[in-house]
mmCIF file of C-alpha atoms and ligand atoms in Angstrom:
data_model
loop_
_atom_site.group_PDB
_atom_site.id
_atom_site.type_symbol
_atom_site.label_atom_id
_atom_site.label_comp_id
_atom_site.label_asym_id
_atom_site.label_seq_id
_atom_site.Cartn_x
_atom_site.Cartn_y
_atom_site.Cartn_z
ATOM 1 C CA MET A 1 0.026 0.110 -0.108
ATOM 2 C CA LYS A 2 1.150 3.444 -0.733
ATOM 3 C CA ASP A 3 1.232 6.105 1.869
ATOM 4 C CA ASN A 4 0.951 9.887 1.959
ATOM 5 C CA ILE A 5 3.850 10.974 4.122
ATOM 6 C CA LEU A 6 4.821 14.459 5.183
ATOM 7 C CA VAL A 7 8.757 14.796 5.390
ATOM 8 C CA ILE A 8 9.456 18.035 7.651
ATOM 9 C CA GLY A 9 12.702 19.268 6.824
ATOM 10 C CA GLY A 10 12.435 17.564 3.469
ATOM 11 C CA THR A 11 14.755 19.775 1.695
ATOM 12 C CA GLY A 12 17.632 19.360 4.364
ATOM 13 C CA LYS A 13 20.531 16.899 4.960
ATOM 14 C CA THR A 14 18.640 13.703 5.904
ATOM 15 C CA GLY A 15 14.943 14.899 4.630
ATOM 16 C CA ARG A 16 16.106 15.266 1.084
ATOM 17 C CA ARG A 17 17.151 11.710 0.876
ATOM 18 C CA VAL A 18 14.269 10.403 2.709
ATOM 19 C CA VAL A 19 12.074 11.992 0.215
ATOM 20 C CA THR A 20 13.938 10.523 -2.842
ATOM 21 C CA SER A 21 13.729 7.141 -1.480
ATOM 22 C CA LEU A 22 10.178 7.323 -0.432
ATOM 23 C CA ARG A 23 9.176 8.727 -4.018
ATOM 24 C CA ALA A 24 11.363 6.117 -5.790
ATOM 25 C CA LEU A 25 9.057 3.429 -3.834
ATOM 26 C CA GLY A 26 5.997 5.085 -5.252
ATOM 27 C CA HIS A 27 4.730 6.953 -1.966
ATOM 28 C CA HIS A 28 3.032 10.199 -1.930
ATOM 29 C CA VAL A 29 5.336 12.808 -0.404
ATOM 30 C CA ARG A 30 4.837 16.335 0.743
ATOM 31 C CA ILE A 31 7.742 18.420 2.051
ATOM 32 C CA GLY A 32 7.188 20.536 5.137
ATOM 33 C CA SER A 33 9.488 23.429 5.263
ATOM 34 C CA ARG A 34 9.226 27.392 4.908
ATOM 35 C CA SER A 35 10.037 27.291 1.051
ATOM 36 C CA GLN A 36 7.079 24.864 0.307
ATOM 37 C CA THR A 37 3.367 25.424 -0.425
ATOM 38 C CA PRO A 38 1.589 25.385 1.701
ATOM 39 C CA ALA A 39 4.587 26.870 4.006
ATOM 40 C CA PHE A 40 5.383 25.001 7.104
ATOM 41 C CA ASN A 41 7.286 27.248 9.650
ATOM 42 C CA TRP A 42 8.116 25.668 13.087
ATOM 43 C CA ASP A 43 7.690 29.319 14.516
ATOM 44 C CA ASP A 44 4.279 29.359 13.427
ATOM 45 C CA PRO A 45 1.872 26.625 14.624
ATOM 46 C CA SER A 46 -0.898 27.879 12.558
ATOM 47 C CA THR A 47 0.925 26.115 9.576
ATOM 48 C CA TYR A 48 1.002 23.026 11.160
ATOM 49 C CA ALA A 49 -2.555 21.739 10.362
ATOM 50 C CA PRO A 50 -2.363 22.468 6.834
ATOM 51 C CA VAL A 51 0.727 20.311 6.124
ATOM 52 C CA LEU A 52 -0.607 17.408 7.867
ATOM 53 C CA GLU A 53 -4.021 17.335 6.400
ATOM 54 C CA GLY A 54 -4.371 14.345 4.322
ATOM 55 C CA MET A 55 -1.283 12.646 5.487
ATOM 56 C CA ASP A 56 -0.848 9.099 7.004
ATOM 57 C CA LYS A 57 2.747 9.338 8.458
ATOM 58 C CA ALA A 58 5.299 11.955 9.062
ATOM 59 C CA TYR A 59 9.214 12.060 9.361
ATOM 60 C CA VAL A 60 9.929 14.954 11.684
ATOM 61 C CA VAL A 61 13.116 16.974 11.540
ATOM 62 C CA TYR A 62 13.111 20.030 13.912
ATOM 63 C CA SER A 63 15.002 22.933 12.908
ATOM 64 C CA PRO A 64 17.678 24.057 14.169
ATOM 65 C CA ASP A 65 17.788 21.478 16.976
ATOM 66 C CA LEU A 66 15.577 19.825 19.677
ATOM 67 C CA ALA A 67 18.076 21.137 22.296
ATOM 68 C CA VAL A 68 17.028 24.951 21.692
ATOM 69 C CA PRO A 69 14.328 26.688 23.849
ATOM 70 C CA GLY A 70 11.078 26.592 22.224
ATOM 71 C CA ALA A 71 11.352 23.064 20.624
ATOM 72 C CA LYS A 72 9.490 21.365 23.369
ATOM 73 C CA ASP A 73 6.449 23.514 22.736
ATOM 74 C CA ALA A 74 6.821 23.194 18.886
ATOM 75 C CA ILE A 75 6.779 19.353 19.257
ATOM 76 C CA ARG A 76 3.755 19.338 21.847
ATOM 77 C CA ALA A 77 1.822 21.302 19.432
ATOM 78 C CA LEU A 78 2.941 19.279 16.276
ATOM 79 C CA VAL A 79 1.918 16.061 18.285
ATOM 80 C CA ARG A 80 -1.337 17.518 19.300
ATOM 81 C CA GLU A 81 -2.318 18.414 15.654
ATOM 82 C CA SER A 82 -0.755 15.132 14.389
ATOM 83 C CA ARG A 83 -3.255 13.475 16.388
ATOM 84 C CA LYS A 84 -6.159 15.646 15.217
ATOM 85 C CA ALA A 85 -5.154 14.356 11.629
ATOM 86 C CA LYS A 86 -5.169 10.756 12.916
ATOM 87 C CA LEU A 87 -1.623 10.038 11.743
ATOM 88 C CA LYS A 88 -0.602 6.479 11.648
ATOM 89 C CA LYS A 89 3.186 7.078 12.485
ATOM 90 C CA VAL A 90 5.673 9.634 13.723
ATOM 91 C CA VAL A 91 9.293 9.225 13.082
ATOM 92 C CA LEU A 92 11.373 11.728 15.109
ATOM 93 C CA LEU A 93 15.068 12.596 14.285
ATOM 94 C CA SER A 94 17.003 13.343 17.442
ATOM 95 C CA GLY A 95 20.570 13.664 18.402
ATOM 96 C CA LYS A 96 22.663 10.888 20.123
ATOM 97 C CA GLY A 97 23.814 12.068 23.557
ATOM 98 C CA GLU A 98 21.858 15.317 23.690
ATOM 99 C CA ARG A 99 20.062 15.380 27.079
ATOM 100 C CA GLU A 100 17.705 18.349 26.151
ATOM 101 C CA ALA A 101 16.458 16.323 23.046
ATOM 102 C CA GLU A 102 15.206 13.653 25.209
ATOM 103 C CA ALA A 103 12.304 16.012 26.607
ATOM 104 C CA CYS A 104 10.967 16.227 23.023
ATOM 105 C CA GLU A 105 11.563 12.500 22.380
ATOM 106 C CA LYS A 106 9.305 11.678 25.583
ATOM 107 C CA ILE A 107 6.404 14.055 24.115
ATOM 108 C CA VAL A 108 6.498 11.960 20.957
ATOM 109 C CA ALA A 109 6.600 8.565 22.941
ATOM 110 C CA ASP A 110 3.907 9.506 25.373
ATOM 111 C CA SER A 111 1.707 11.160 22.516
ATOM 112 C CA GLY A 112 -0.503 7.780 21.887
ATOM 113 C CA LEU A 113 0.616 7.793 18.314
ATOM 114 C CA PRO A 114 2.785 4.885 16.947
ATOM 115 C CA TYR A 115 6.349 6.259 16.699
ATOM 116 C CA THR A 116 9.929 5.423 16.146
ATOM 117 C CA LEU A 117 12.939 7.690 17.632
ATOM 118 C CA VAL A 118 15.915 7.914 15.255
ATOM 119 C CA ARG A 119 18.832 9.311 17.283
ATOM 120 C CA ALA A 120 21.809 9.926 15.138
ATOM 121 C CA SER A 121 25.201 10.957 15.860
ATOM 122 C CA TRP A 122 26.955 13.925 14.270
ATOM 123 C CA PHE A 123 26.672 13.673 10.496
ATOM 124 C CA ASN A 124 29.569 13.543 7.742
ATOM 125 C CA GLN A 125 27.341 15.958 5.813
ATOM 126 C CA ASN A 126 28.363 18.727 8.120
ATOM 127 C CA PHE A 127 31.723 18.861 6.272
ATOM 128 C CA SER A 128 30.146 18.870 2.640
ATOM 129 C CA GLU A 129 26.427 20.471 3.143
ATOM 130 C CA SER A 130 26.614 22.625 6.348
ATOM 131 C CA PHE A 131 28.700 24.697 8.466
ATOM 132 C CA LEU A 132 32.127 23.135 8.343
ATOM 133 C CA LEU A 133 32.387 23.163 4.681
ATOM 134 C CA GLU A 134 33.872 26.791 4.370
ATOM 135 C CA PRO A 135 36.452 25.751 6.563
ATOM 136 C CA VAL A 136 37.492 22.569 4.525
ATOM 137 C CA LEU A 137 37.345 24.897 1.467
ATOM 138 C CA ALA A 138 39.613 27.336 3.200
ATOM 139 C CA GLY A 139 42.282 24.560 3.780
ATOM 140 C CA HIS A 140 42.419 25.217 7.519
ATOM 141 C CA VAL A 141 39.908 23.604 9.941
ATOM 142 C CA ALA A 142 40.080 25.149 13.439
ATOM 143 C CA LEU A 143 37.779 23.376 15.952
ATOM 144 C CA PRO A 144 37.796 22.323 19.677
ATOM 145 C CA MET A 145 37.529 19.016 21.171
ATOM 146 C CA PRO A 146 40.427 17.541 19.586
ATOM 147 C CA ASP A 147 40.423 14.415 21.740
ATOM 148 C CA ALA A 148 36.863 13.647 21.334
ATOM 149 C CA ALA A 149 36.601 10.434 19.186
ATOM 150 C CA ILE A 150 33.084 10.637 17.380
ATOM 151 C CA PRO A 151 31.274 7.960 15.498
ATOM 152 C CA PHE A 152 30.187 10.387 12.452
ATOM 153 C CA VAL A 153 27.303 8.833 10.665
ATOM 154 C CA ASP A 154 26.349 9.460 7.090
ATOM 155 C CA ALA A 155 22.923 11.043 6.115
ATOM 156 C CA ASP A 156 22.549 8.224 3.414
ATOM 157 C CA ASP A 157 22.550 5.640 6.424
ATOM 158 C CA ILE A 158 20.247 7.814 8.507
ATOM 159 C CA ALA A 159 17.790 8.207 5.519
ATOM 160 C CA GLU A 160 17.714 4.368 4.929
ATOM 161 C CA VAL A 161 16.812 3.779 8.697
ATOM 162 C CA VAL A 162 14.196 6.409 8.801
ATOM 163 C CA VAL A 163 12.540 4.978 5.585
ATOM 164 C CA LYS A 164 12.519 1.471 7.231
ATOM 165 C CA ALA A 165 11.021 2.961 10.450
ATOM 166 C CA LEU A 166 8.209 4.899 8.498
ATOM 167 C CA LEU A 167 7.246 1.718 6.474
ATOM 168 C CA ASN A 168 7.683 -1.218 9.055
ATOM 169 C CA ASP A 169 5.537 -1.212 11.891
ATOM 170 C CA THR A 170 7.698 -3.787 13.716
ATOM 171 C CA LEU A 171 9.894 -0.803 14.687
ATOM 172 C CA ASP A 172 7.001 1.108 16.323
ATOM 173 C CA GLY A 173 8.052 2.273 20.000
ATOM 174 C CA GLN A 174 11.588 1.610 19.230
ATOM 175 C CA THR A 175 14.526 3.874 19.796
ATOM 176 C CA LEU A 176 17.154 3.579 16.955
ATOM 177 C CA GLU A 177 20.706 4.792 17.378
ATOM 178 C CA VAL A 178 22.456 5.403 14.062
ATOM 179 C CA THR A 179 26.237 5.948 14.029
ATOM 180 C CA GLY A 180 29.090 5.299 11.781
ATOM 181 C CA PRO A 181 31.343 1.997 11.973
ATOM 182 C CA GLU A 182 34.200 3.696 14.007
ATOM 183 C CA LYS A 183 35.177 6.636 16.250
ATOM 184 C CA ILE A 184 37.347 9.354 14.789
ATOM 185 C CA THR A 185 38.873 12.587 15.827
ATOM 186 C CA PHE A 186 38.549 15.794 13.904
ATOM 187 C CA ALA A 187 42.253 15.597 13.035
ATOM 188 C CA THR A 188 41.467 12.100 11.477
ATOM 189 C CA VAL A 189 38.646 13.787 9.592
ATOM 190 C CA VAL A 190 40.649 16.532 8.196
ATOM 191 C CA ARG A 191 43.396 13.978 7.130
ATOM 192 C CA GLU A 192 40.783 11.775 5.272
ATOM 193 C CA ILE A 193 39.170 14.755 3.369
ATOM 194 C CA ALA A 194 42.967 15.851 2.347
ATOM 195 C CA ARG A 195 43.807 12.552 1.164
ATOM 196 C CA ALA A 196 40.319 12.041 -0.681
ATOM 197 C CA THR A 197 40.780 15.337 -2.410
ATOM 198 C CA ASP A 198 44.651 15.549 -2.701
ATOM 199 C CA ARG A 199 44.729 18.968 -1.259
ATOM 200 C CA GLU A 200 46.696 20.321 1.694
ATOM 201 C CA ILE A 201 44.107 20.993 4.757
ATOM 202 C CA THR A 202 45.382 21.543 8.118
ATOM 203 C CA TYR A 203 43.635 20.886 11.299
ATOM 204 C CA GLN A 204 44.127 23.335 14.410
ATOM 205 C CA ALA A 205 42.915 22.420 18.077
ATOM 206 C CA ILE A 206 41.654 25.434 19.580
ATOM 207 C CA SER A 207 39.763 25.812 22.802
ATOM 208 C CA LEU A 208 35.950 26.138 23.096
ATOM 209 C CA GLU A 209 36.410 29.460 24.135
ATOM 210 C CA GLU A 210 38.415 30.461 21.246
ATOM 211 C CA TYR A 211 35.759 28.909 19.026
ATOM 212 C CA GLY A 212 32.991 30.703 20.404
ATOM 213 C CA ARG A 213 34.952 34.024 20.233
ATOM 214 C CA ALA A 214 35.704 33.125 16.485
ATOM 215 C CA LEU A 215 31.988 32.617 15.721
ATOM 216 C CA ARG A 216 30.790 35.917 17.671
ATOM 217 C CA ASN A 217 33.716 37.893 15.540
ATOM 218 C CA ALA A 218 32.427 36.711 12.292
ATOM 219 C CA ARG A 219 29.071 38.007 13.443
ATOM 220 C CA LEU A 220 26.996 34.923 13.669
ATOM 221 C CA PRO A 221 23.779 35.385 15.762
ATOM 222 C CA ASP A 222 23.971 34.585 19.352
ATOM 223 C CA ASP A 223 21.327 31.695 19.526
ATOM 224 C CA TYR A 224 23.425 30.018 16.755
ATOM 225 C CA VAL A 225 26.726 30.389 18.660
ATOM 226 C CA TRP A 226 25.036 29.240 21.790
ATOM 227 C CA LEU A 227 23.745 26.061 19.945
ATOM 228 C CA LEU A 228 27.266 25.404 18.514
ATOM 229 C CA GLU A 229 29.022 25.678 21.818
ATOM 230 C CA TYR A 230 26.255 23.262 23.377
ATOM 231 C CA LEU A 231 26.795 20.602 20.849
ATOM 232 C CA PHE A 232 30.699 20.685 21.082
ATOM 233 C CA ARG A 233 30.294 20.788 24.952
ATOM 234 C CA GLU A 234 27.545 18.677 25.758
ATOM 235 C CA VAL A 235 27.487 16.007 22.852
ATOM 236 C CA LEU A 236 31.270 15.851 22.072
ATOM 237 C CA GLY A 237 32.458 16.438 25.695
ATOM 238 C CA ASN A 238 30.886 13.360 26.988
ATOM 239 C CA ASP A 239 32.639 10.097 25.818
ATOM 240 C CA GLU A 240 29.762 7.974 26.906
ATOM 241 C CA ASN A 241 27.778 9.575 24.140
ATOM 242 C CA GLN A 242 30.234 8.346 21.730
ATOM 243 C CA THR A 243 29.467 4.727 21.258
ATOM 244 C CA VAL A 244 29.227 2.736 17.968
ATOM 245 C CA SER A 245 25.667 1.454 17.513
ATOM 246 C CA PRO A 246 24.782 -2.125 15.987
ATOM 247 C CA ASP A 247 21.250 -0.794 14.869
ATOM 248 C CA PHE A 248 22.182 0.132 11.354
ATOM 249 C CA GLU A 249 23.772 -3.337 10.584
ATOM 250 C CA ARG A 250 21.127 -5.056 12.455
ATOM 251 C CA LEU A 251 18.396 -3.259 10.194
ATOM 252 C CA THR A 252 20.066 -3.347 6.843
ATOM 253 C CA GLY A 253 22.763 -6.347 7.163
ATOM 254 C CA LYS A 254 25.170 -3.900 5.995
ATOM 255 C CA GLN A 255 28.214 -1.969 7.494
ATOM 256 C CA PRO A 256 27.587 1.680 8.047
ATOM 257 C CA THR A 257 29.453 3.856 5.683
ATOM 258 C CA SER A 258 32.859 4.765 6.818
ATOM 259 C CA PHE A 259 34.218 8.261 6.777
ATOM 260 C CA ARG A 260 36.826 7.408 4.421
ATOM 261 C CA GLU A 261 34.182 6.164 1.866
ATOM 262 C CA TYR A 262 32.106 9.110 2.307
ATOM 263 C CA ALA A 263 35.077 11.356 1.604
ATOM 264 C CA ARG A 264 35.933 9.443 -1.528
ATOM 265 C CA ARG A 265 32.364 9.837 -2.877
ATOM 266 C CA VAL A 266 32.238 13.710 -1.899
ATOM 267 C CA ALA A 267 35.641 14.454 -3.498
ATOM 268 C CA GLN A 268 34.410 12.996 -6.891
ATOM 269 C CA THR A 269 31.552 15.492 -7.004
ATOM 270 C CA GLY A 270 33.958 18.701 -6.561
ATOM 271 C CA VAL A 271 32.235 20.007 -3.789
ATOM 272 C CA TRP A 272 35.626 20.245 -1.899
ATOM 273 C CA SER A 273 37.322 21.976 -4.832
ATOM 274 C CA PRO A 274 37.964 25.635 -4.035
ATOM 275 C CA LYS A 275 36.556 27.671 -7.006
ATOM 276 C CA ILE A 276 39.305 29.489 -8.629
ATOM 277 C CA VAL A 277 38.245 33.168 -9.987
ATOM 278 C CA SER A 278 40.174 34.221 -12.808
ATOM 279 C CA PRO A 279 41.221 37.721 -12.910
ATOM 280 C CA VAL A 280 38.976 39.807 -15.237
HETATM 281 N N1 LIG B 301 23.784 17.771 11.700
HETATM 282 C C1 LIG B 301 24.126 16.903 12.629
HETATM 283 O O1 LIG B 301 25.449 16.428 12.928
HETATM 284 C C2 LIG B 301 22.867 16.252 13.504
HETATM 285 C C3 LIG B 301 23.162 15.313 14.223
HETATM 286 C C4 LIG B 301 22.041 14.686 15.025
HETATM 287 C C5 LIG B 301 20.855 15.181 15.048
HETATM 288 N N2 LIG B 301 20.753 16.388 14.147
HETATM 289 C C6 LIG B 301 19.509 16.863 14.037
HETATM 290 O O2 LIG B 301 19.037 17.009 12.733
HETATM 291 C C7 LIG B 301 18.103 18.200 12.597
HETATM 292 C C8 LIG B 301 18.484 18.956 11.460
HETATM 293 O O3 LIG B 301 19.516 19.437 11.298
HETATM 294 P P1 LIG B 301 20.280 19.696 10.166
HETATM 295 O O4 LIG B 301 21.417 20.748 10.418
HETATM 296 O O5 LIG B 301 20.716 18.548 9.622
HETATM 297 O O6 LIG B 301 19.114 20.222 9.258
HETATM 298 P P2 LIG B 301 19.316 20.654 7.649
HETATM 299 O O7 LIG B 301 19.881 19.703 6.660
HETATM 300 O O8 LIG B 301 19.932 22.190 7.710
HETATM 301 O O9 LIG B 301 17.759 20.837 7.330
HETATM 302 C C9 LIG B 301 16.871 21.817 7.851
HETATM 303 C C10 LIG B 301 15.567 21.614 7.192
HETATM 304 O O10 LIG B 301 14.659 22.378 7.894
HETATM 305 C C11 LIG B 301 13.943 23.244 7.190
HETATM 306 N N3 LIG B 301 13.670 24.544 8.246
HETATM 307 C C12 LIG B 301 14.787 25.343 8.558
HETATM 308 N N4 LIG B 301 14.188 26.120 9.385
HETATM 309 C C13 LIG B 301 12.877 25.990 9.518
HETATM 310 C C14 LIG B 301 11.790 26.453 10.115
HETATM 311 N N5 LIG B 301 11.642 27.520 10.781
HETATM 312 N N6 LIG B 301 10.572 25.954 9.903
HETATM 313 C C15 LIG B 301 10.380 24.979 9.102
HETATM 314 N N7 LIG B 301 11.265 24.322 8.627
HETATM 315 C C16 LIG B 301 12.534 24.750 8.706
HETATM 316 C C17 LIG B 301 14.737 23.622 6.100
HETATM 317 O O11 LIG B 301 14.127 24.193 4.963
HETATM 318 P P3 LIG B 301 13.590 25.495 4.652
HETATM 319 O O12 LIG B 301 14.927 26.366 4.703
HETATM 320 O O13 LIG B 301 12.962 25.405 3.199
HETATM 321 O O14 LIG B 301 12.672 25.952 5.781
HETATM 322 C C18 LIG B 301 15.559 22.108 5.755
HETATM 323 O O15 LIG B 301 14.489 21.421 4.983
HETATM 324 C C19 LIG B 301 18.378 18.715 14.055
HETATM 325 O O16 LIG B 301 16.938 18.552 14.735
HETATM 326 C C20 LIG B 301 19.298 18.264 14.535
HETATM 327 O O17 LIG B 301 19.019 18.088 15.921
HETATM 328 C C21 LIG B 301 21.721 16.907 13.237
#
């Protein structure tokens, strides 16, 4: 049976991949985001009901992060509207090791709706589709937490698990943790990208304070700086968060994508090749 599935955040890193897979399987997908019609905006609860109308299931990606103030109210309101819309399933993307996100997970788990929680570790794609692309292009990556060993996960793997969760009710009520196959440091990440691109890229270990100062000097908004500092300190600062999970292999029978494989694939697309602007 083909479902009507709402993908909130369907233009983002995991959402876009989930949309592509569901459409390839013949499901009817509606993207929920500010740039769609009807527009969906987390900051405006009056936009929730129109995108839920006629939907059977939803994949929920909260932006910018379930840890920010306001996330709980938004998730509570979305759950309320989802019950009214009689959704048959909600899959929530959460962050592995984010204590603040657990309150939002609980709202979904206590909603009375069938649900699956997907907790992901830090994404590989932060280096190619997000805030860490720019330093890679500049050839100099200065980041705190040099000792943190992180099981970076590929957004393709997260999407594969999300699609399974949306389509299999045997996964109802479960919390799935998706990570990569191994724990690596930022120094290794940068070495792998340099190797894959055949470029010279350096890693510089800095303190969290220096990182925060650099972000503020770049005139990034205070709430964005707060969030990045929180994610580095709380998520990467606690080694207990950084365990490799067996869930991807258990569900798919495959090994998760390694960072080396991701780097090889992305390098071929040219995303990491600095653009050379020729003088006029
Ligand atoms: N990045 C990581 O390493 C990581 C790790 C674990 C968990 N997560 C979780 O992943 C989630 C998304 O993070 P991300 O950085 O990966 O997202 P992303 O790829 O940047 O995608 C954001 C998506 O949300 C939409 N969006 C942004 N602001 C919105 C708003 N106010 N209302 C409605 N839609 C909005 C965007 O589309 P429009 O611009 O069209 O609105 C886009 O589709 C967060 O909940 C985070 O906790 C991320």
